[in-house]
GROMACS .gro file of N, CA and C in nm:
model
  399
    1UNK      N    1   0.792  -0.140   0.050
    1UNK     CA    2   0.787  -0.285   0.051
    1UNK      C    3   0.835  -0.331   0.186
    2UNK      N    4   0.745  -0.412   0.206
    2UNK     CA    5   0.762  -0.471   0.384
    2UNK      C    6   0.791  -0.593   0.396
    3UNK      N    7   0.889  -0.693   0.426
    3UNK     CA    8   0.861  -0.853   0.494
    3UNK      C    9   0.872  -0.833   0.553
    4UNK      N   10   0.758  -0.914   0.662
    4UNK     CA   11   0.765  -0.990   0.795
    4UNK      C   12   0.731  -1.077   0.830
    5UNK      N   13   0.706  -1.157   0.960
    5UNK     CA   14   0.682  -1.277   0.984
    5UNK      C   15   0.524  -1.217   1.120
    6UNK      N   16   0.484  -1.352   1.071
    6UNK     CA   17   0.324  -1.338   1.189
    6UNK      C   18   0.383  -1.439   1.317
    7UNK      N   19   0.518  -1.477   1.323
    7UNK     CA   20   0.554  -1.498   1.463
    7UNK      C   21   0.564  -1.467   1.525
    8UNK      N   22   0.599  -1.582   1.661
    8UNK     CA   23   0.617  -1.474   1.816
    8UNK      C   24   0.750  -1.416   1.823
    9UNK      N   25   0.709  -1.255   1.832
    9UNK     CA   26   0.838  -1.198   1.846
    9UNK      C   27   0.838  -1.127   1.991
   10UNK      N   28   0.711  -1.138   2.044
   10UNK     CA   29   0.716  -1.082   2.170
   10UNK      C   30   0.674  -0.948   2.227
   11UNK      N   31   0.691  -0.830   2.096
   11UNK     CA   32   0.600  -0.683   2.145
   11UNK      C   33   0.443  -0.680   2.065
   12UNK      N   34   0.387  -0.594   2.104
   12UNK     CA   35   0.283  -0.541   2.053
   12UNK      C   36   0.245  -0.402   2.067
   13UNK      N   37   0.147  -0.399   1.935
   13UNK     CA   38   0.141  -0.226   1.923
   13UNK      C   39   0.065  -0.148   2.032
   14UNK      N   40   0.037  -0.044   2.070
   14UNK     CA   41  -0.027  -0.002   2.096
   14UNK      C   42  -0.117   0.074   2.002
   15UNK      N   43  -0.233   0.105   2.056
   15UNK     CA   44  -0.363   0.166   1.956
   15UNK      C   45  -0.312   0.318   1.911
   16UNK      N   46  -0.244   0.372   1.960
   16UNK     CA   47  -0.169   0.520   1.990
   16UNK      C   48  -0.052   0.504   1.869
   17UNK      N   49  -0.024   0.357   1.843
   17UNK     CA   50   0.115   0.383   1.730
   17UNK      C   51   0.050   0.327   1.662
   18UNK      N   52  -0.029   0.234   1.649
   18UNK     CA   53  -0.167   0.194   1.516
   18UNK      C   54  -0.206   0.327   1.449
   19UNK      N   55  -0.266   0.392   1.537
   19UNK     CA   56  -0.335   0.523   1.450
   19UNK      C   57  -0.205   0.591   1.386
   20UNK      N   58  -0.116   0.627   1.469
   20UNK     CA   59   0.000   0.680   1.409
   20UNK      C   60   0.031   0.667   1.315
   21UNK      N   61   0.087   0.526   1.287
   21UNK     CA   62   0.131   0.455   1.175
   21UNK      C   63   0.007   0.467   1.012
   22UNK      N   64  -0.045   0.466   1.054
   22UNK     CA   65  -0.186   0.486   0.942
   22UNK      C   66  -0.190   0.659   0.883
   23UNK      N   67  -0.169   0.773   1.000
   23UNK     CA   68  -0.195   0.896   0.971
   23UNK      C   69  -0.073   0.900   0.913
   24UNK      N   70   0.040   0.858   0.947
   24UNK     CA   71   0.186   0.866   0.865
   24UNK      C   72   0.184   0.835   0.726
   25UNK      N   73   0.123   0.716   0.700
   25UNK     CA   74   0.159   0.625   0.582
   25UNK      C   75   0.033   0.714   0.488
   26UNK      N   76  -0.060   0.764   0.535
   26UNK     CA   77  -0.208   0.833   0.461
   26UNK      C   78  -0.119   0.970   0.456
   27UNK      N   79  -0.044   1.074   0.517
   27UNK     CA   80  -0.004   1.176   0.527
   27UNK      C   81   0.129   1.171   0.378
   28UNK      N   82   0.181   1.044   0.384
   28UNK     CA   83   0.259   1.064   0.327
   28UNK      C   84   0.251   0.997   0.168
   29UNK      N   85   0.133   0.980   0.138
   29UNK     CA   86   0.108   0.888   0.013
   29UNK      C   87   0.153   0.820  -0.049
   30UNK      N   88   0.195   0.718   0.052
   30UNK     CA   89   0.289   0.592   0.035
   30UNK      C   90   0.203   0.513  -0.084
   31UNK      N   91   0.240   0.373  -0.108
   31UNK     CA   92   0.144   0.290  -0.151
   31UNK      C   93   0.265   0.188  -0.057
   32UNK      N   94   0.221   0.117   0.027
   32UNK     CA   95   0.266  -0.023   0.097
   32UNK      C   96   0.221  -0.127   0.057
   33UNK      N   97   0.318  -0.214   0.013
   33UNK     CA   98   0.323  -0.428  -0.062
   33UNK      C   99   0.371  -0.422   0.115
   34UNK      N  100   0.310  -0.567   0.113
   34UNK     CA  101   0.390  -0.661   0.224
   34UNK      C  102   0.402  -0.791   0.222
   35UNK      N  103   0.471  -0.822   0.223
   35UNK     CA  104   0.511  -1.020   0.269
   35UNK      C  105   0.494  -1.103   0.372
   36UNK      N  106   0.385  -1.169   0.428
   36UNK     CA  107   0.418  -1.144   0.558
   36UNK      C  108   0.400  -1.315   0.531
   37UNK      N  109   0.518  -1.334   0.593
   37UNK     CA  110   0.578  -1.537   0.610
   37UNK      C  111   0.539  -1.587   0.756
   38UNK      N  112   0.455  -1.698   0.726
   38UNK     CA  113   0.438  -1.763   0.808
   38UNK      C  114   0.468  -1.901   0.865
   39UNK      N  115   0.523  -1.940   0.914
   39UNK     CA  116   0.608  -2.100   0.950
   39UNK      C  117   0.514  -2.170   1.006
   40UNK      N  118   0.502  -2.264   1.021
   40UNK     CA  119   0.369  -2.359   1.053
   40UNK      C  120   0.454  -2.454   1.194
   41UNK      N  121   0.580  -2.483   1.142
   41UNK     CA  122   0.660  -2.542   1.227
   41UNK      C  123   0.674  -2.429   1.363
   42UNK      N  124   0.628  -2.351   1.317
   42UNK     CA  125   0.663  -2.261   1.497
   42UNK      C  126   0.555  -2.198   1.522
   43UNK      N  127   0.536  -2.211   1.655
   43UNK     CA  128   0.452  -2.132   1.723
   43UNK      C  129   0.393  -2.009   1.718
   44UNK      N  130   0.320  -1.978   1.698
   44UNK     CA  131   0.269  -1.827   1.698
   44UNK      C  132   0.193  -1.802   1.809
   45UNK      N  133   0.224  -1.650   1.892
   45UNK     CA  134   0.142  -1.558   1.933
   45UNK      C  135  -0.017  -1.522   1.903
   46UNK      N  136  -0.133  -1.583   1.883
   46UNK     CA  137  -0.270  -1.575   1.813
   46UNK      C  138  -0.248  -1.472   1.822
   47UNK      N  139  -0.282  -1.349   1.946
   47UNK     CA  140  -0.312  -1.228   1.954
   47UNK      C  141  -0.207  -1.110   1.877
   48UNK      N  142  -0.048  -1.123   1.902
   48UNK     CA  143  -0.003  -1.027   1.800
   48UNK      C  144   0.054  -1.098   1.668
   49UNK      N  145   0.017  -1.200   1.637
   49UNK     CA  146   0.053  -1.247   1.487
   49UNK      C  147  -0.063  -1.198   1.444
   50UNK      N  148  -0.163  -1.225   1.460
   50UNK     CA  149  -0.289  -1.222   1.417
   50UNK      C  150  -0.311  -1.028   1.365
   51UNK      N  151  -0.251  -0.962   1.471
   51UNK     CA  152  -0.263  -0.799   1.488
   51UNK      C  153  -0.210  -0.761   1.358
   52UNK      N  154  -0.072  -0.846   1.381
   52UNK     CA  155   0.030  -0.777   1.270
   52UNK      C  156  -0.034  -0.799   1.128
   53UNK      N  157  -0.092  -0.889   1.119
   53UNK     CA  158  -0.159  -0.957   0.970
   53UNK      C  159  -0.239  -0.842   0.959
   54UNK      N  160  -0.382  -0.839   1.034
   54UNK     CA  161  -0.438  -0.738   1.015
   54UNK      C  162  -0.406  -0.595   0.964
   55UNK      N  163  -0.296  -0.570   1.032
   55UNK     CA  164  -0.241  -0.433   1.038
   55UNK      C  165  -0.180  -0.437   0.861
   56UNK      N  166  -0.118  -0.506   0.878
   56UNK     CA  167  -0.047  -0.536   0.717
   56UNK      C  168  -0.200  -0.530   0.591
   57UNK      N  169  -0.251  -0.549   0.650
   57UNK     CA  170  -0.337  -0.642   0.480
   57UNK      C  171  -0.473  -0.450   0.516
   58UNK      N  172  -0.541  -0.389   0.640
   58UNK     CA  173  -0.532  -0.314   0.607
   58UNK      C  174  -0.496  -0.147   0.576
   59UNK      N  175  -0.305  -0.153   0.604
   59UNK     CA  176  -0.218  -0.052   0.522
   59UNK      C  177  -0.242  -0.107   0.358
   60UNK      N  178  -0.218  -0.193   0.350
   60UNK     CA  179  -0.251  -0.201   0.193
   60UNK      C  180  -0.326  -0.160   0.124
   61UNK      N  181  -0.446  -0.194   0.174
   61UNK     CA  182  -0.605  -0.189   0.126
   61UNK      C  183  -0.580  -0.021   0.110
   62UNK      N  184  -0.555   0.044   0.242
   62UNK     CA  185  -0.573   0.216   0.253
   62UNK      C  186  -0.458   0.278   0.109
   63UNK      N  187  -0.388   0.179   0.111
   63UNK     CA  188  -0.278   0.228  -0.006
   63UNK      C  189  -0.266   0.210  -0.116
   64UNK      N  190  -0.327   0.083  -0.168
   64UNK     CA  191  -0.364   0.030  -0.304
   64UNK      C  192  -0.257  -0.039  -0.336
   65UNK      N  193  -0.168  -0.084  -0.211
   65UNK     CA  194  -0.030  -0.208  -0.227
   65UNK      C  195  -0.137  -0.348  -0.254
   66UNK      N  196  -0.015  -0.379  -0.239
   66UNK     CA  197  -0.042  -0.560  -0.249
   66UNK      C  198   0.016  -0.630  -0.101
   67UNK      N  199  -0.081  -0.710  -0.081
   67UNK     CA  200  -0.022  -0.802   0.029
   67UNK      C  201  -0.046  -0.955  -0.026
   68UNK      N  202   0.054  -1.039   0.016
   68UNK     CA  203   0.104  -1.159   0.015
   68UNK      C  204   0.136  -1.250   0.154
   69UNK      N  205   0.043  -1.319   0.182
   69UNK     CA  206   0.055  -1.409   0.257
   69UNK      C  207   0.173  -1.555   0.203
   70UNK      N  208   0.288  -1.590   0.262
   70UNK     CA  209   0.339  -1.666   0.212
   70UNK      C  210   0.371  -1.803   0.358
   71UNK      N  211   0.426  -1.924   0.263
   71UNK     CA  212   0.464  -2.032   0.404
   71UNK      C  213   0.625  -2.055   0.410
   72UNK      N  214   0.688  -2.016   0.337
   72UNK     CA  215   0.809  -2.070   0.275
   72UNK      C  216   0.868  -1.962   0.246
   73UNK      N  217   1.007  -1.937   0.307
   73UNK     CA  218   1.125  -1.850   0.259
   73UNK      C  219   1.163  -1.845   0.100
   74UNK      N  220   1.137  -1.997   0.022
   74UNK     CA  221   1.170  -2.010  -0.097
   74UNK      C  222   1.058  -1.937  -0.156
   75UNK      N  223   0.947  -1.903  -0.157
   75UNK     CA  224   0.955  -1.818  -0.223
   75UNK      C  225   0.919  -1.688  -0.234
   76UNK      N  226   1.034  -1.648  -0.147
   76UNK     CA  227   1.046  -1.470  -0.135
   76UNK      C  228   1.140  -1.492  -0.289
   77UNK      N  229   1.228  -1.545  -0.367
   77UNK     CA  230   1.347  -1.561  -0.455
   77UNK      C  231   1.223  -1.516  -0.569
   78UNK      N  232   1.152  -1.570  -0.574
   78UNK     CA  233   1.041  -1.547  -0.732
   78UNK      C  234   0.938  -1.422  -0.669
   79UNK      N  235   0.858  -1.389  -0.572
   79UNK     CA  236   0.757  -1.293  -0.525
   79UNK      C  237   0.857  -1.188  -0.511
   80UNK      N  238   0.971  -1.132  -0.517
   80UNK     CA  239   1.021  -0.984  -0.446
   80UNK      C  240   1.066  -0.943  -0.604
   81UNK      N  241   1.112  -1.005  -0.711
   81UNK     CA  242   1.123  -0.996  -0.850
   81UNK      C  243   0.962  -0.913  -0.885
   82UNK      N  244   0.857  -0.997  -0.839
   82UNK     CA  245   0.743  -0.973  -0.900
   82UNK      C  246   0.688  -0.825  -0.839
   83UNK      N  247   0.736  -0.839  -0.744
   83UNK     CA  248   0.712  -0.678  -0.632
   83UNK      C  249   0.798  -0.526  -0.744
   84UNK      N  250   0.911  -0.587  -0.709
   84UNK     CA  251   1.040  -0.483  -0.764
   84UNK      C  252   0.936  -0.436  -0.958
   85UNK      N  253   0.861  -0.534  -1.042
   85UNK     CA  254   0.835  -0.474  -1.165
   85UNK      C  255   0.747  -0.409  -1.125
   86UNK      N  256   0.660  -0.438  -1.020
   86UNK     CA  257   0.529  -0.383  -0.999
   86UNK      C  258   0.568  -0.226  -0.970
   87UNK      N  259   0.652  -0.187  -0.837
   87UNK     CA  260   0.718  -0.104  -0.785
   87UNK      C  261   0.735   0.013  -0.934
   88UNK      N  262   0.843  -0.057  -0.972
   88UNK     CA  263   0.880  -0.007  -1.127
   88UNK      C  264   0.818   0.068  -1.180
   89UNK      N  265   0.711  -0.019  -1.237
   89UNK     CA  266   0.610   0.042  -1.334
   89UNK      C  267   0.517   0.137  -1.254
   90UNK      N  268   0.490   0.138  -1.151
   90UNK     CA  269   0.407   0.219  -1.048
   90UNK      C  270   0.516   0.405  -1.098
   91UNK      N  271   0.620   0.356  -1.041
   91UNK     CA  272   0.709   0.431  -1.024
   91UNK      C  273   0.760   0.535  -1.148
   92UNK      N  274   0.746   0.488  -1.295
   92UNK     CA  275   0.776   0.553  -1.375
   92UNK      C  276   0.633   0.619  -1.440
   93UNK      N  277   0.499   0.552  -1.402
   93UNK     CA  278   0.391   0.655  -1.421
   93UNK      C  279   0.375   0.771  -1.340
   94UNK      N  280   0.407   0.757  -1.156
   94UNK     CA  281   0.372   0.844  -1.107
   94UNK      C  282   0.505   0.968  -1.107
   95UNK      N  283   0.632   0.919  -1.160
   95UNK     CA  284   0.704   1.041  -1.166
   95UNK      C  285   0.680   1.148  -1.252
   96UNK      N  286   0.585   1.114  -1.348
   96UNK     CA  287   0.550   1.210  -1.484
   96UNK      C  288   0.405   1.240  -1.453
   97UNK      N  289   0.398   1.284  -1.335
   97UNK     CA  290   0.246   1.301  -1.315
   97UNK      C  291   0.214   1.468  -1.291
   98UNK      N  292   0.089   1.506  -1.336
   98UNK     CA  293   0.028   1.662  -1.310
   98UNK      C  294  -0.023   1.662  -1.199
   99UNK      N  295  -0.060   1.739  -1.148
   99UNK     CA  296  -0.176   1.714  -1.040
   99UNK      C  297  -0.271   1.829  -1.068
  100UNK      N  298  -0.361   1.820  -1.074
  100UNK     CA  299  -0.523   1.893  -1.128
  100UNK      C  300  -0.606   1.904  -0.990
  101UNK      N  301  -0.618   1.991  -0.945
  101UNK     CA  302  -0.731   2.021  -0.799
  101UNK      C  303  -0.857   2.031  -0.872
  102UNK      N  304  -0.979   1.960  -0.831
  102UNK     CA  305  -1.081   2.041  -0.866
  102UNK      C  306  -1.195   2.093  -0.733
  103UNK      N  307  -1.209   2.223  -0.691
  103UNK     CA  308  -1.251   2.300  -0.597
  103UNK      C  309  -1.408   2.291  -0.609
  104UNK      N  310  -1.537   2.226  -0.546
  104UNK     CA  311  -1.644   2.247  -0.607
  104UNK      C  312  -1.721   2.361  -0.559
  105UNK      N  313  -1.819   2.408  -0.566
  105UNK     CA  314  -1.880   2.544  -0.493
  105UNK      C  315  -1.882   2.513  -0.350
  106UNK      N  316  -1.920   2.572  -0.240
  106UNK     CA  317  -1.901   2.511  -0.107
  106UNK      C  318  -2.065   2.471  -0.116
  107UNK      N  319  -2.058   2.329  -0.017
  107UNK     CA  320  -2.154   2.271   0.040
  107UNK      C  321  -2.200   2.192  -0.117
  108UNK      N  322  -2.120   2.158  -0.192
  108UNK     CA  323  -2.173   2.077  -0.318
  108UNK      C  324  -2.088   1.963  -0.373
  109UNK      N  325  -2.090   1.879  -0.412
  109UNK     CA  326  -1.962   1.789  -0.454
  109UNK      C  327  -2.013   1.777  -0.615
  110UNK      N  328  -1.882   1.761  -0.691
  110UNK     CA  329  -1.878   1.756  -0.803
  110UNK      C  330  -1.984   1.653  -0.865
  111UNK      N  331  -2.024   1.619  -0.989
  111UNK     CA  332  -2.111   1.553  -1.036
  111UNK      C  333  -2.029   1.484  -1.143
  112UNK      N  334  -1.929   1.491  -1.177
  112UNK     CA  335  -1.820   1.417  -1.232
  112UNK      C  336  -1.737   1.498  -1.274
  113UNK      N  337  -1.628   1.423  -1.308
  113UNK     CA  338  -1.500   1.440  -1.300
  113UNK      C  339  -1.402   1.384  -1.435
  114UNK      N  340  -1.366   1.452  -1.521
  114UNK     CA  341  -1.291   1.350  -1.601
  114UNK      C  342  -1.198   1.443  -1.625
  115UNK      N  343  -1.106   1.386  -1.704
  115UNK     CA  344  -0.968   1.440  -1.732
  115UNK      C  345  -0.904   1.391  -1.881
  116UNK      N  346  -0.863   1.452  -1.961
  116UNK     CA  347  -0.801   1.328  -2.086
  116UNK      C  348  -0.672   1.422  -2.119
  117UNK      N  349  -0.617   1.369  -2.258
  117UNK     CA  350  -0.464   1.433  -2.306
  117UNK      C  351  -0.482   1.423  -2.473
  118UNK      N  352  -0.463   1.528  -2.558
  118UNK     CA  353  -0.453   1.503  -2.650
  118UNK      C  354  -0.331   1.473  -2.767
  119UNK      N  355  -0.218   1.532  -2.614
  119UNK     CA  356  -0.121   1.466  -2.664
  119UNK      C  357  -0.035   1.312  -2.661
  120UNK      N  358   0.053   1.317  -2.807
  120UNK     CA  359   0.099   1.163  -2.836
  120UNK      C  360   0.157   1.094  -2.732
  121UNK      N  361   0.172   0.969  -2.694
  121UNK     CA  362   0.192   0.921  -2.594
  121UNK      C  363   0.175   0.950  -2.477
  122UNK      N  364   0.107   1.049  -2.420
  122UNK     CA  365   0.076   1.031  -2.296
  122UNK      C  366  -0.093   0.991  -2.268
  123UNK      N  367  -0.136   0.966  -2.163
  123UNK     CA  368  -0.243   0.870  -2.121
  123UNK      C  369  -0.286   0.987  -1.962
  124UNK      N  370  -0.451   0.939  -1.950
  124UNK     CA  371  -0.445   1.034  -1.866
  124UNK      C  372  -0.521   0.922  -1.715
  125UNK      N  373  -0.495   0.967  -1.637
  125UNK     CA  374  -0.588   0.869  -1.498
  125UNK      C  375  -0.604   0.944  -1.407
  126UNK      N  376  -0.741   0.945  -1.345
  126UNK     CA  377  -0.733   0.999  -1.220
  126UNK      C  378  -0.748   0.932  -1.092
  127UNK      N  379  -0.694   1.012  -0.982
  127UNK     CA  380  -0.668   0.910  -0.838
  127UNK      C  381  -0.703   1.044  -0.756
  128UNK      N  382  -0.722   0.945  -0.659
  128UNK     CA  383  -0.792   1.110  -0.554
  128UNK      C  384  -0.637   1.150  -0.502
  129UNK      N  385  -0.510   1.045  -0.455
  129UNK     CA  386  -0.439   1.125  -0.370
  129UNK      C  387  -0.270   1.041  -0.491
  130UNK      N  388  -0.327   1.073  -0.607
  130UNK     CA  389  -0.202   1.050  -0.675
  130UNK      C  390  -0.123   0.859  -0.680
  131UNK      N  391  -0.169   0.802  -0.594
  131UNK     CA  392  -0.070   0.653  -0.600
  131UNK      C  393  -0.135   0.590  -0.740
  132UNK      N  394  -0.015   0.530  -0.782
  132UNK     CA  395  -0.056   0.468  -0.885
  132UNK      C  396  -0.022   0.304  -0.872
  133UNK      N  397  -0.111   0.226  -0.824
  133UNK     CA  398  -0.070   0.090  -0.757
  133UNK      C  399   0.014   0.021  -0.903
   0.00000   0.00000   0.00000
């Protein structure tokens, strides 16, 4: 979980810590939420407010987080509650998780794929790299 602001703060990324940041967050099968607050009363940077937005909304997309564009500090008090159940519930499916490889012959890709459980209370889903948004 990320807040930030699309103001002028004065650095910018380079394309070299862009990619970085992406092979990190994909390497490490994060799922990234972000907040990103914007003030209307202040000035912004077009070129790295604009970057940072981008950059934010797609880590998400690649991760299956949530992003939130907001205008107002008030309400991070009600949206970081709503983050923290999301988090939660993410969190107590993927700790009880299997992981199942399926290998197809070489030079062929599978023709489907399913998975189920016949035991009581558990439920079955598949994800290619495990996040459970």
């Amino acid at each position: 979980m990320m807040v930030g602001s699309s103001g002028l703060e004065g650095s910018n990324a380079r394309d070299y810590q862009v990619s970085k940041l992406f092979k990190d967050i994909q390497d490490s099968a994060s799922t990234v939420h972000i907040v990103m607050q914007s003030n209307s009363n202040r000035s912004t940077d077009i070129a790295s407010g604009s970057n940072g937005i981008e950059i934010g909304i797609r880590v998400t997309q690649m991760t299956g987080g949530r992003y939130e564009a907001i205008n107002t500090e008030t309400r991070l008090s009600t949206l970081l509650p709503e983050y923290a159940k999301q988090i939660v519930r993410s969190h107590q499916r993927m700790s009880h998780q299997y992981r199942i490889t399926c290998q197809p012959p070489e030079k062929s890709a599978p023709k489907q794929i399913t998975a189920s459980t016949l035991r009581p209370g558990m439920s079955a889903a598949l994800t290619l790299d495990g996040r459970v948004p």
